[in-house]
PDB file of C-alpha atoms and ligand atoms in Angstrom:
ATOM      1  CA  UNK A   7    -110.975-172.572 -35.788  1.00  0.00           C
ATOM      2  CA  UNK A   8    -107.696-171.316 -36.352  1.00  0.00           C
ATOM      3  CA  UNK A   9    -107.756-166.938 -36.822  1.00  0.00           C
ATOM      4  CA  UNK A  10    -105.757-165.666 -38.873  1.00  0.00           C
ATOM      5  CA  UNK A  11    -103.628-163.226 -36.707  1.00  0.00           C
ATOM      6  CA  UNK A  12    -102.464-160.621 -38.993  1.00  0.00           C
ATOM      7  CA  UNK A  13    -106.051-160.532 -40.225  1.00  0.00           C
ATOM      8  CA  UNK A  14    -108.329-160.016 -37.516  1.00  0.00           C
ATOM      9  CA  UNK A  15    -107.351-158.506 -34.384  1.00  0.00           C
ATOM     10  CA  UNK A  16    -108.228-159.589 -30.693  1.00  0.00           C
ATOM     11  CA  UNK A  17    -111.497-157.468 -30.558  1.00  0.00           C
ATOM     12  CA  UNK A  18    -112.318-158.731 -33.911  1.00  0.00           C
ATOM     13  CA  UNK A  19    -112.869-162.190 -33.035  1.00  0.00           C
ATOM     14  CA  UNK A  20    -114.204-165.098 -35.288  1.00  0.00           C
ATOM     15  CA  UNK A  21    -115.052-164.589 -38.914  1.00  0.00           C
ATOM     16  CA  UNK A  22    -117.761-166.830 -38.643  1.00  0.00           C
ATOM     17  CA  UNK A  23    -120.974-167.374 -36.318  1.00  0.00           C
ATOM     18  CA  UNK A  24    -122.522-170.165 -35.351  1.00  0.00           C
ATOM     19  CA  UNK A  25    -126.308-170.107 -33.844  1.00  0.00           C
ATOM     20  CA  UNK A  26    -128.528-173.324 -32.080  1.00  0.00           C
ATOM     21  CA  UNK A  27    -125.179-175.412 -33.186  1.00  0.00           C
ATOM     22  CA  UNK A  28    -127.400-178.350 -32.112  1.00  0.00           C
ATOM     23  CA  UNK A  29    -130.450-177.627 -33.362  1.00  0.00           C
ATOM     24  CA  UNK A  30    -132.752-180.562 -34.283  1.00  0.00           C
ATOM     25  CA  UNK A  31    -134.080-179.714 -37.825  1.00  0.00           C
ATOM     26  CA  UNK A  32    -132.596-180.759 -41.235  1.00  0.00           C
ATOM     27  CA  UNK A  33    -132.655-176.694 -42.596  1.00  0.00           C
ATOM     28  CA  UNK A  34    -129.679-174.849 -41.843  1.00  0.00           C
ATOM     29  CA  UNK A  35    -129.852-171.400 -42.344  1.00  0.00           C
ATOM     30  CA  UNK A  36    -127.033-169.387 -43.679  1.00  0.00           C
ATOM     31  CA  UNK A  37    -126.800-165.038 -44.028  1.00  0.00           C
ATOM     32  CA  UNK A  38    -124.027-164.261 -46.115  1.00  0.00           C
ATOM     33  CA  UNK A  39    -124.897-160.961 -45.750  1.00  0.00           C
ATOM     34  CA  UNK A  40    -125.502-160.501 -41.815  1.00  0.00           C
ATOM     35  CA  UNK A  41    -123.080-157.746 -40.522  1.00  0.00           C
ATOM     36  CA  UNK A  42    -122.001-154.367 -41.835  1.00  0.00           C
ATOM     37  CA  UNK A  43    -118.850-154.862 -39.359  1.00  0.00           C
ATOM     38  CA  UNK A  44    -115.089-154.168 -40.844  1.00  0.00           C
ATOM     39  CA  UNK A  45    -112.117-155.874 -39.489  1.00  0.00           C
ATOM     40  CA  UNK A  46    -110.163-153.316 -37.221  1.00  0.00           C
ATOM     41  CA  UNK A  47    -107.374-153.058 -39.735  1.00  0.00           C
ATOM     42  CA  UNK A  48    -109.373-151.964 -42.563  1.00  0.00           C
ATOM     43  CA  UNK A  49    -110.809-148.654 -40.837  1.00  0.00           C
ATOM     44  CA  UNK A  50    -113.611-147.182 -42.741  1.00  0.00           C
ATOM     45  CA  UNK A  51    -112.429-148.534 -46.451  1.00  0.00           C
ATOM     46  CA  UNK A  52    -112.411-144.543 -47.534  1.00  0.00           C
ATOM     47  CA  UNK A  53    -116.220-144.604 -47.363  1.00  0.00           C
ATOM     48  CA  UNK A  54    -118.712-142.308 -45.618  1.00  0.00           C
ATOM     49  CA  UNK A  55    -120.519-143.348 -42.741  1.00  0.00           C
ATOM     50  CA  UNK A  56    -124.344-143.444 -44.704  1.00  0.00           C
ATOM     51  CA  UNK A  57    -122.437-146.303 -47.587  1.00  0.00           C
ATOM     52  CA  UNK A  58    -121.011-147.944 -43.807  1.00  0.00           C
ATOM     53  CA  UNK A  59    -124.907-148.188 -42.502  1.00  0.00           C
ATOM     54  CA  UNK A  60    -126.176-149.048 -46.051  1.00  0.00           C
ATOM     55  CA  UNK A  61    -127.130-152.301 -48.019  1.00  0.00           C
ATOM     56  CA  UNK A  62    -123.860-152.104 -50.191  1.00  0.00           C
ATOM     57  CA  UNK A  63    -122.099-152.723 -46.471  1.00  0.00           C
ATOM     58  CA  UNK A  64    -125.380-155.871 -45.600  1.00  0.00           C
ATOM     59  CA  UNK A  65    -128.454-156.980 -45.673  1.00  0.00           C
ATOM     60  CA  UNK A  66    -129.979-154.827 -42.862  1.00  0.00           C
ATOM     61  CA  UNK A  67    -132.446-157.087 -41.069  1.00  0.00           C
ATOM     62  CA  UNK A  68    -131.655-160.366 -42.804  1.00  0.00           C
ATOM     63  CA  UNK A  69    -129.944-161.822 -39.604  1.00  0.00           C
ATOM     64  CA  UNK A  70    -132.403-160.777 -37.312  1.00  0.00           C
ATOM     65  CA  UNK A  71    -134.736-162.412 -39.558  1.00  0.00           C
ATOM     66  CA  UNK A  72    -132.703-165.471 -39.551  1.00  0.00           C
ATOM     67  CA  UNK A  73    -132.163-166.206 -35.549  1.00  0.00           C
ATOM     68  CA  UNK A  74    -135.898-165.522 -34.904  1.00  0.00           C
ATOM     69  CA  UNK A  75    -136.402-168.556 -37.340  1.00  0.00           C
ATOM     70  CA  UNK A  76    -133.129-170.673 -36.049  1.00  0.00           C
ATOM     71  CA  UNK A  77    -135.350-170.130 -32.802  1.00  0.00           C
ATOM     72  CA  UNK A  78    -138.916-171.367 -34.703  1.00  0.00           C
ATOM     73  CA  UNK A  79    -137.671-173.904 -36.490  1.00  0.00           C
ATOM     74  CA  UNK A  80    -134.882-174.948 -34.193  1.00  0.00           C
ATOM     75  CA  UNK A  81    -132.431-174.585 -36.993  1.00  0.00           C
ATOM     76  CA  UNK A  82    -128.730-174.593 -37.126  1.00  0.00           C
ATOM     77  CA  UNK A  83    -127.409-170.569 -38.798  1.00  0.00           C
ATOM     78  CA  UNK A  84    -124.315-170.064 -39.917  1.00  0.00           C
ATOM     79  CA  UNK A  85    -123.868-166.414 -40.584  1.00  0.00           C
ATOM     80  CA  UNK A  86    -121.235-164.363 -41.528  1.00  0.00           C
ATOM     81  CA  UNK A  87    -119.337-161.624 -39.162  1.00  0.00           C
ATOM     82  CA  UNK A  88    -117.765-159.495 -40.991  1.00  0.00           C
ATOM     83  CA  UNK A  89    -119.291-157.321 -44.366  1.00  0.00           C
ATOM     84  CA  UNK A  90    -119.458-158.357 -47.339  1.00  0.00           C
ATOM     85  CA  UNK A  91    -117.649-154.390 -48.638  1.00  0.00           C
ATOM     86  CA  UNK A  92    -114.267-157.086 -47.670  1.00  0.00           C
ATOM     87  CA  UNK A  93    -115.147-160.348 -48.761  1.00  0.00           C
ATOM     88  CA  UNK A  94    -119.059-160.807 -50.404  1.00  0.00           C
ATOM     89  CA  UNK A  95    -118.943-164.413 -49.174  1.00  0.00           C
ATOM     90  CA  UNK A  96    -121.796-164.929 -51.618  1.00  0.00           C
ATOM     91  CA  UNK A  97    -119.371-164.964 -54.652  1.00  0.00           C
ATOM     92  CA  UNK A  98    -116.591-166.905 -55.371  1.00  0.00           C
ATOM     93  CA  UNK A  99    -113.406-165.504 -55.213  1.00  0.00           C
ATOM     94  CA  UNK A 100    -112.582-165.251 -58.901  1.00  0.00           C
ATOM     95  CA  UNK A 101    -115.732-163.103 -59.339  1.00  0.00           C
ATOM     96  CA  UNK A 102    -115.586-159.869 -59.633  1.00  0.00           C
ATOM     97  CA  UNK A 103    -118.143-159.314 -57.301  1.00  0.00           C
ATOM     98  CA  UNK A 104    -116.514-160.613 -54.364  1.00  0.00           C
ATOM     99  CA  UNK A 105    -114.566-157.773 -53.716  1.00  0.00           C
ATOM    100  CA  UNK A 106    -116.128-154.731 -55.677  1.00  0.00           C
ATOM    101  CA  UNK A 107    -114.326-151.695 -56.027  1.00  0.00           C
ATOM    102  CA  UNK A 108    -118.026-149.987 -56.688  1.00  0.00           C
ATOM    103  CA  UNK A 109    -121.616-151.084 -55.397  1.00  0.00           C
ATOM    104  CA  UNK A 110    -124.635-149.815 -57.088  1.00  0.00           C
ATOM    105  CA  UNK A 111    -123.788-146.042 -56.392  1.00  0.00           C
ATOM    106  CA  UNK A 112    -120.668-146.180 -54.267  1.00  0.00           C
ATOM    107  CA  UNK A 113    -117.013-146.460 -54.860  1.00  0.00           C
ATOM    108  CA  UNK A 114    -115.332-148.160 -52.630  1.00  0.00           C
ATOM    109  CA  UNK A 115    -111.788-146.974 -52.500  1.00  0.00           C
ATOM    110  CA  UNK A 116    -110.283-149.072 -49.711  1.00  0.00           C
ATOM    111  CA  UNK A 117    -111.153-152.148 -52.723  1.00  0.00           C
ATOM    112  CA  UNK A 118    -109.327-149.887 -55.758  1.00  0.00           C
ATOM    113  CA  UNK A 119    -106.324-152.297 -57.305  1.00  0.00           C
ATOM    114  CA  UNK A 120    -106.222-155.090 -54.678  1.00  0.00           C
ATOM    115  CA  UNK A 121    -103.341-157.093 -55.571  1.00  0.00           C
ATOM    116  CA  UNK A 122    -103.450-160.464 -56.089  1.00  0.00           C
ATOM    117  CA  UNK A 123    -101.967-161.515 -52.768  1.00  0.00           C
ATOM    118  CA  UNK A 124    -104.230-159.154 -50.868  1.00  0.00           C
ATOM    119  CA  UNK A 125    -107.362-161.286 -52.411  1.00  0.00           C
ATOM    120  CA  UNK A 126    -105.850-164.245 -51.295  1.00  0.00           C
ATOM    121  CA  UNK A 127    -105.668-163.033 -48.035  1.00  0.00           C
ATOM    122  CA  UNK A 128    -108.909-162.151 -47.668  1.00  0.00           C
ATOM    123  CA  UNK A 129    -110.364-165.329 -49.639  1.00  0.00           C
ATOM    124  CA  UNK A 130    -108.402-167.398 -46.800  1.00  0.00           C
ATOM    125  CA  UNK A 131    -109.539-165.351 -43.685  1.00  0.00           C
ATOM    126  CA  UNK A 132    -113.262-164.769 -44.426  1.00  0.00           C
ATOM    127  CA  UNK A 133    -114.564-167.033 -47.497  1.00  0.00           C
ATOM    128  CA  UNK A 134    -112.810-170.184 -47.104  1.00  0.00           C
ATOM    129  CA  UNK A 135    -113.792-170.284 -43.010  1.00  0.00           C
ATOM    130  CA  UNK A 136    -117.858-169.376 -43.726  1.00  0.00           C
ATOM    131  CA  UNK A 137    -118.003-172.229 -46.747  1.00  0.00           C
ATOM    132  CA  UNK A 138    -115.650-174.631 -44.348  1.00  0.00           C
ATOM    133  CA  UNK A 139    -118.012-174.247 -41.871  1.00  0.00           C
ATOM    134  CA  UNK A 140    -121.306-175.221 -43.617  1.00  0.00           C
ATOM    135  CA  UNK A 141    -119.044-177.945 -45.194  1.00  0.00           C
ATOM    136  CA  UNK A 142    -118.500-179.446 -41.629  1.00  0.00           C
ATOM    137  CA  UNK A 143    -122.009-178.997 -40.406  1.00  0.00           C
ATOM    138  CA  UNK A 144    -123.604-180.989 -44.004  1.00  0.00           C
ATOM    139  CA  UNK A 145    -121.146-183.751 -43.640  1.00  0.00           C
ATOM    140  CA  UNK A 146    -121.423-184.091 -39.749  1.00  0.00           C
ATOM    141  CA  UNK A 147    -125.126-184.819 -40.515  1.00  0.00           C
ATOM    142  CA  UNK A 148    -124.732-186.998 -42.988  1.00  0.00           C
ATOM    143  CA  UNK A 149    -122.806-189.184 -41.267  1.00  0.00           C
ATOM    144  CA  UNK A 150    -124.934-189.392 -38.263  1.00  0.00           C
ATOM    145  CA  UNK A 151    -127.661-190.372 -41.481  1.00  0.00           C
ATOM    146  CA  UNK A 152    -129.405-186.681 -41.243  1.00  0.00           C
ATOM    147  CA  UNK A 153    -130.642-184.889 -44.471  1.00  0.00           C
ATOM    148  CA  UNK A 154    -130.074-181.364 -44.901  1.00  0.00           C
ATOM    149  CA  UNK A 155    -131.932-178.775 -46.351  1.00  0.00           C
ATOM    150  CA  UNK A 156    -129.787-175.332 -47.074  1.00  0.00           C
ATOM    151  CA  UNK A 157    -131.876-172.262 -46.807  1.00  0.00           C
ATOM    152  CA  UNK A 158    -129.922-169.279 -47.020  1.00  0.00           C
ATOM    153  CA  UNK A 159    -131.504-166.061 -46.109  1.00  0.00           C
ATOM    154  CA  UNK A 160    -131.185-161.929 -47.442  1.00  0.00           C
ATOM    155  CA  UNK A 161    -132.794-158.642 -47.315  1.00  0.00           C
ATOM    156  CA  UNK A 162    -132.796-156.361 -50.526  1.00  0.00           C
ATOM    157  CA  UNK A 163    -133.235-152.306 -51.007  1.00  0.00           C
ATOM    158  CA  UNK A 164    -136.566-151.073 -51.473  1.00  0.00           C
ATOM    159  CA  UNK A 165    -134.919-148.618 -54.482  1.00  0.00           C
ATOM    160  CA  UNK A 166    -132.329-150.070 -56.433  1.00  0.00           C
ATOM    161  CA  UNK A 167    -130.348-147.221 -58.720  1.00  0.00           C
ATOM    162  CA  UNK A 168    -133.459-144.738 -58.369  1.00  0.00           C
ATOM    163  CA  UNK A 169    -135.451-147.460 -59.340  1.00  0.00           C
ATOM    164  CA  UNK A 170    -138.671-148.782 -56.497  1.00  0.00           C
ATOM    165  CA  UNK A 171    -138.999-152.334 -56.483  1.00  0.00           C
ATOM    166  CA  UNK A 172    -142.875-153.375 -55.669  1.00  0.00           C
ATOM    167  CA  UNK A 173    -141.968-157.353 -54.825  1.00  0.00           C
ATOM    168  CA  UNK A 174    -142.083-157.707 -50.823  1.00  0.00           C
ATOM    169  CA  UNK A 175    -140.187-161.060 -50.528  1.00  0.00           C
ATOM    170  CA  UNK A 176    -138.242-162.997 -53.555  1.00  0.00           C
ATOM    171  CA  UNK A 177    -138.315-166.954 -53.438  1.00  0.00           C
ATOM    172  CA  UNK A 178    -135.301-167.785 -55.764  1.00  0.00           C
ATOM    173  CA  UNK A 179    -133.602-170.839 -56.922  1.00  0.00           C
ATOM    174  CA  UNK A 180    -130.993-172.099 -59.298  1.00  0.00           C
ATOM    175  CA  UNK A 181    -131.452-175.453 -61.239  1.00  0.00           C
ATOM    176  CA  UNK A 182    -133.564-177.393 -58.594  1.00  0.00           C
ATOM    177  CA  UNK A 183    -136.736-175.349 -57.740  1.00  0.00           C
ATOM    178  CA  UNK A 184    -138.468-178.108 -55.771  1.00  0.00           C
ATOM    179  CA  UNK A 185    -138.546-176.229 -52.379  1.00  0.00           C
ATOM    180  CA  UNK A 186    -138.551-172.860 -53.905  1.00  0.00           C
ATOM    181  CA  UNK A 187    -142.025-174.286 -55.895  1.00  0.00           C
ATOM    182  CA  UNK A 188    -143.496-175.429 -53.017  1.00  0.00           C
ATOM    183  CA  UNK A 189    -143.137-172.481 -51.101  1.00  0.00           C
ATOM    184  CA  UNK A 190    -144.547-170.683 -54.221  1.00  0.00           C
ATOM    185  CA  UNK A 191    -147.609-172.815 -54.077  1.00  0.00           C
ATOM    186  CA  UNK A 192    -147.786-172.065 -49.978  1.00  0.00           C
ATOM    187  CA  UNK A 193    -147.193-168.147 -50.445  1.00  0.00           C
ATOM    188  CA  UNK A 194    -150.203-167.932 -53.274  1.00  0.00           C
ATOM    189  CA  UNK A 195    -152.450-169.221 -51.032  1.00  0.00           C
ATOM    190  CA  UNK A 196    -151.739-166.131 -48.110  1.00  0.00           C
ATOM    191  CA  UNK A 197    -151.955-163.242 -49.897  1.00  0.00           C
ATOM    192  CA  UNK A 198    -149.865-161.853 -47.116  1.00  0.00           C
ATOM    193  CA  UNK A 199    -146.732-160.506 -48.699  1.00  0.00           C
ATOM    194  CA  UNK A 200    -145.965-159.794 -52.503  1.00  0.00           C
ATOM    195  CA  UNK A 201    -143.811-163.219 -53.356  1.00  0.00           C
ATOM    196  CA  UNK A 202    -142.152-163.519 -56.436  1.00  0.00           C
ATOM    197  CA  UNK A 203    -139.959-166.190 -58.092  1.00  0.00           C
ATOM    198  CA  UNK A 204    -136.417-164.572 -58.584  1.00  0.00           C
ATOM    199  CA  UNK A 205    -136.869-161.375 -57.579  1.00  0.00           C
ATOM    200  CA  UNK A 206    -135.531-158.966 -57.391  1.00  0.00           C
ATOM    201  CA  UNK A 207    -132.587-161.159 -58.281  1.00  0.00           C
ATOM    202  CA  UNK A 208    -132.150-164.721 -59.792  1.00  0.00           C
ATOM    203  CA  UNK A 209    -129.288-166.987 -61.250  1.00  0.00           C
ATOM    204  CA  UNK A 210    -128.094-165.584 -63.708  1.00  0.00           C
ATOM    205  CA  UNK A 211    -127.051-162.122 -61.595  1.00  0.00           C
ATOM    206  CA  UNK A 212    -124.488-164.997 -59.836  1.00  0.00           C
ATOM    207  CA  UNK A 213    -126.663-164.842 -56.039  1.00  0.00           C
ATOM    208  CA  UNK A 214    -126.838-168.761 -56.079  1.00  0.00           C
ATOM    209  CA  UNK A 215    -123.692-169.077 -55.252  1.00  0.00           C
ATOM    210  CA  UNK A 216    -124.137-171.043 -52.015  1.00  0.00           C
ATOM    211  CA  UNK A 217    -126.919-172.941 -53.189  1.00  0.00           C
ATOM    212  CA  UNK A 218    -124.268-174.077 -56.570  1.00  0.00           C
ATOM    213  CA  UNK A 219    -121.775-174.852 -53.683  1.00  0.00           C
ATOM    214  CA  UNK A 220    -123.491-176.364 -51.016  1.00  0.00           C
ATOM    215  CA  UNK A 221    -126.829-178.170 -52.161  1.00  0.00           C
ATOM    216  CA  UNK A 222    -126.566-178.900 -56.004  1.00  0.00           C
ATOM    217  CA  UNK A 223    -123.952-180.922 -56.232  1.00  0.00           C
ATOM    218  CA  UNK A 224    -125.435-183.612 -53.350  1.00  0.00           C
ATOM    219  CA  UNK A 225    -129.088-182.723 -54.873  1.00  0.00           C
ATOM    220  CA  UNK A 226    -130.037-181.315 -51.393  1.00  0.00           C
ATOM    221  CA  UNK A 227    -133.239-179.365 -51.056  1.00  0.00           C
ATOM    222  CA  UNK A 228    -132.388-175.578 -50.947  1.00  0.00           C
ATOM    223  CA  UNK A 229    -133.408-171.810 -51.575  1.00  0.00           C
ATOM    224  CA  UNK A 230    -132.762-168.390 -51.473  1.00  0.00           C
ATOM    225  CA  UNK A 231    -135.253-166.020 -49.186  1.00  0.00           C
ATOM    226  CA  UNK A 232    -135.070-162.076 -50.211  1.00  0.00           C
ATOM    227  CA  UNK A 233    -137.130-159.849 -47.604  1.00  0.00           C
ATOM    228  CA  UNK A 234    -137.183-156.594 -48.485  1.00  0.00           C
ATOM    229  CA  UNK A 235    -135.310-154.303 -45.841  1.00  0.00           C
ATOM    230  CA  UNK A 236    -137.991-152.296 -45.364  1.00  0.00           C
ATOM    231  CA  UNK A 237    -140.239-154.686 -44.055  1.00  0.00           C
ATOM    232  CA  UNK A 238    -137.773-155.377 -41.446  1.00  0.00           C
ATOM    233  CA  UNK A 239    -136.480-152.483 -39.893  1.00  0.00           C
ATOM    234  CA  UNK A 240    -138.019-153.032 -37.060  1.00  0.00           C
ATOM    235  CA  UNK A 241    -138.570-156.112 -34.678  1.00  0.00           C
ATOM    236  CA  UNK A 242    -142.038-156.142 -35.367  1.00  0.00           C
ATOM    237  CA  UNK A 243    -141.811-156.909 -38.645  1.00  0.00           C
ATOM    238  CA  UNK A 244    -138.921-159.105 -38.075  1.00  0.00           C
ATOM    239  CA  UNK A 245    -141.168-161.116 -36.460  1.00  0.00           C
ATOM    240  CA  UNK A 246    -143.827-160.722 -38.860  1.00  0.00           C
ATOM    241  CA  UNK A 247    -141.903-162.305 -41.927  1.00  0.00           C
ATOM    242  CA  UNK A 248    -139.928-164.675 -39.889  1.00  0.00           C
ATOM    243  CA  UNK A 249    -143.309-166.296 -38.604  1.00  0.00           C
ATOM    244  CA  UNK A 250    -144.426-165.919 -42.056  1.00  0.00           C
ATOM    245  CA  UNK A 251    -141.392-167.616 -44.002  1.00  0.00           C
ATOM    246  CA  UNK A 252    -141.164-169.994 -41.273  1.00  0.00           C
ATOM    247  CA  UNK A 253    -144.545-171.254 -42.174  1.00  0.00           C
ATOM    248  CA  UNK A 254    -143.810-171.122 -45.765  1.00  0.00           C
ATOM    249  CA  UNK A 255    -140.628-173.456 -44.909  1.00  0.00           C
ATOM    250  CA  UNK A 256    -142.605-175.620 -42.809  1.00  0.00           C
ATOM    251  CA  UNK A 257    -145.215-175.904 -45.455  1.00  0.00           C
ATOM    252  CA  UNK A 258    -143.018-176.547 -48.307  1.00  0.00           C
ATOM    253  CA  UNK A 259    -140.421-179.081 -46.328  1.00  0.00           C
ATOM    254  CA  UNK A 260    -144.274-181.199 -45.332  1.00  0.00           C
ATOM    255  CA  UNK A 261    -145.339-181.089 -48.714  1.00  0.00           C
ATOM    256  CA  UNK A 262    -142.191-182.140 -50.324  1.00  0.00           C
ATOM    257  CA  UNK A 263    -142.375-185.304 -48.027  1.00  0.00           C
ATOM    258  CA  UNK A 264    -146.254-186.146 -49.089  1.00  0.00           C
TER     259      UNK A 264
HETATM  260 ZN1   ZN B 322    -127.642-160.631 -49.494  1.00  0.00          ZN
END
């Protein structure tokens, strides 16, 4: 992949990461969300180092979450390297959203009046390489005659503007619930975690992004997973709701083919 040189330096590296590249099963996993990392040239974006470390920077856990089930399921992840304070590669580049000048609580004044060449720049180093890249990987399937199955994976705060949100893990969808459903039906039956349908988030707060990009259009099976960061702080509990969501998956992919 060709770096964009004034963009990213040496140390930098790749915008994109790539996990179990040839991994066996149809779901490939994508974390939009996975680092809290800024390019070198951006320094600290004017912000303190708590915002740097907090979930307006990631989604603290999420990726962690993610390669433990790459590993279960033997799954392709694509993940992104860089934060999402520079490019939210969850949102398309004419939303507002994809390069906020204030997250929940926190301005961001490296993001204050970016000028329309300096969004461009940033759409072509970070956003068009992460959706490229999950491009190449559904098409190289399909034309060795493999399905896939786009699962794309996120953590969320337990307190949202001074607000505590109760739900443990959100199964969301857009348009086409069928896995999403499924995995519903699965998660009812554990009791394990609190598991709600579009929650803490859903479509219409523009989170589906990928999903709209990636699996609608070709009708592929797809859904959003939302852990909440607490539960995942740790690698114990990493573990815990990777093994848990894996069986959800697992459950949900089997009973979709019954
Ligand atoms: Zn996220």
């Amino acid at each position: 992949m060709l770096v964009q040189s004034d963009f990213f330096t040496q140390a930098d590296g790749e915008p994109v990461g790539v996990e179990n590249a040839a991994g066996s099963s149809p779901v490939l996993l994508v974390c939009e969300h996975a680092s809290r990392r800024l390019p070198q040239r951006y320094g600290d974006l004017g912000l303190s180092q708590e915002a740097l470390a907090s979930h307006i920077a990631w989604d603290p856990g999420a990726l962690a979450v993610a390669q433990l089930m790459s590993q279960s399921l033997d799954a392709t992840l694509v993940y992104q390297r860089f934060s999402r304070l520079i490019y939210d590669c969850n949102r398309p580049p004419e939303s507002p959203a994809a390069m906020r000048d204030v997250s929940e609580i926190f301005r961001i004044p490296g993001n204050e009046n970016l000028s329309a060449a300096e969004r461009s720049r940033r759409t072509s180093a970070l956003y068009l390489p992460f959706h490229g890249r999950i491009r190449e990987e559904i098409a190289e399937r399909r034309e060795r005659g493999g399905e896939t199955v786009v699962v794309t994976l996120h953590s969320f705060t337990p307190v949202y503007f001074g607000q505590e949100r109760a739900v443990e893990i959100g199964i969301l969808h857009d348009r086409d619930s069928r896995l999403a459903d499924l995995m519903l039906r699965q998660a009812e039956g554990t009791g394990r975690f609190r598991v709600e349908r579009n929650e803490p988030y859903g479509p219409a707060d523009g989170v589906t992004h990928t999903l709209e990009v990636h699996a609608l259009p070709a009708g592929l099976l797809n859904v959003m997973i939302e852990v909440r960061n607490d539960l995942i702080q740790d690698e114990t509990g990493q573990r815990v709701a990777a093994d848990f969501l894996t069986g959800l998956l697992r459950d949900g992919l089997e009973a979709f083919q019954r």
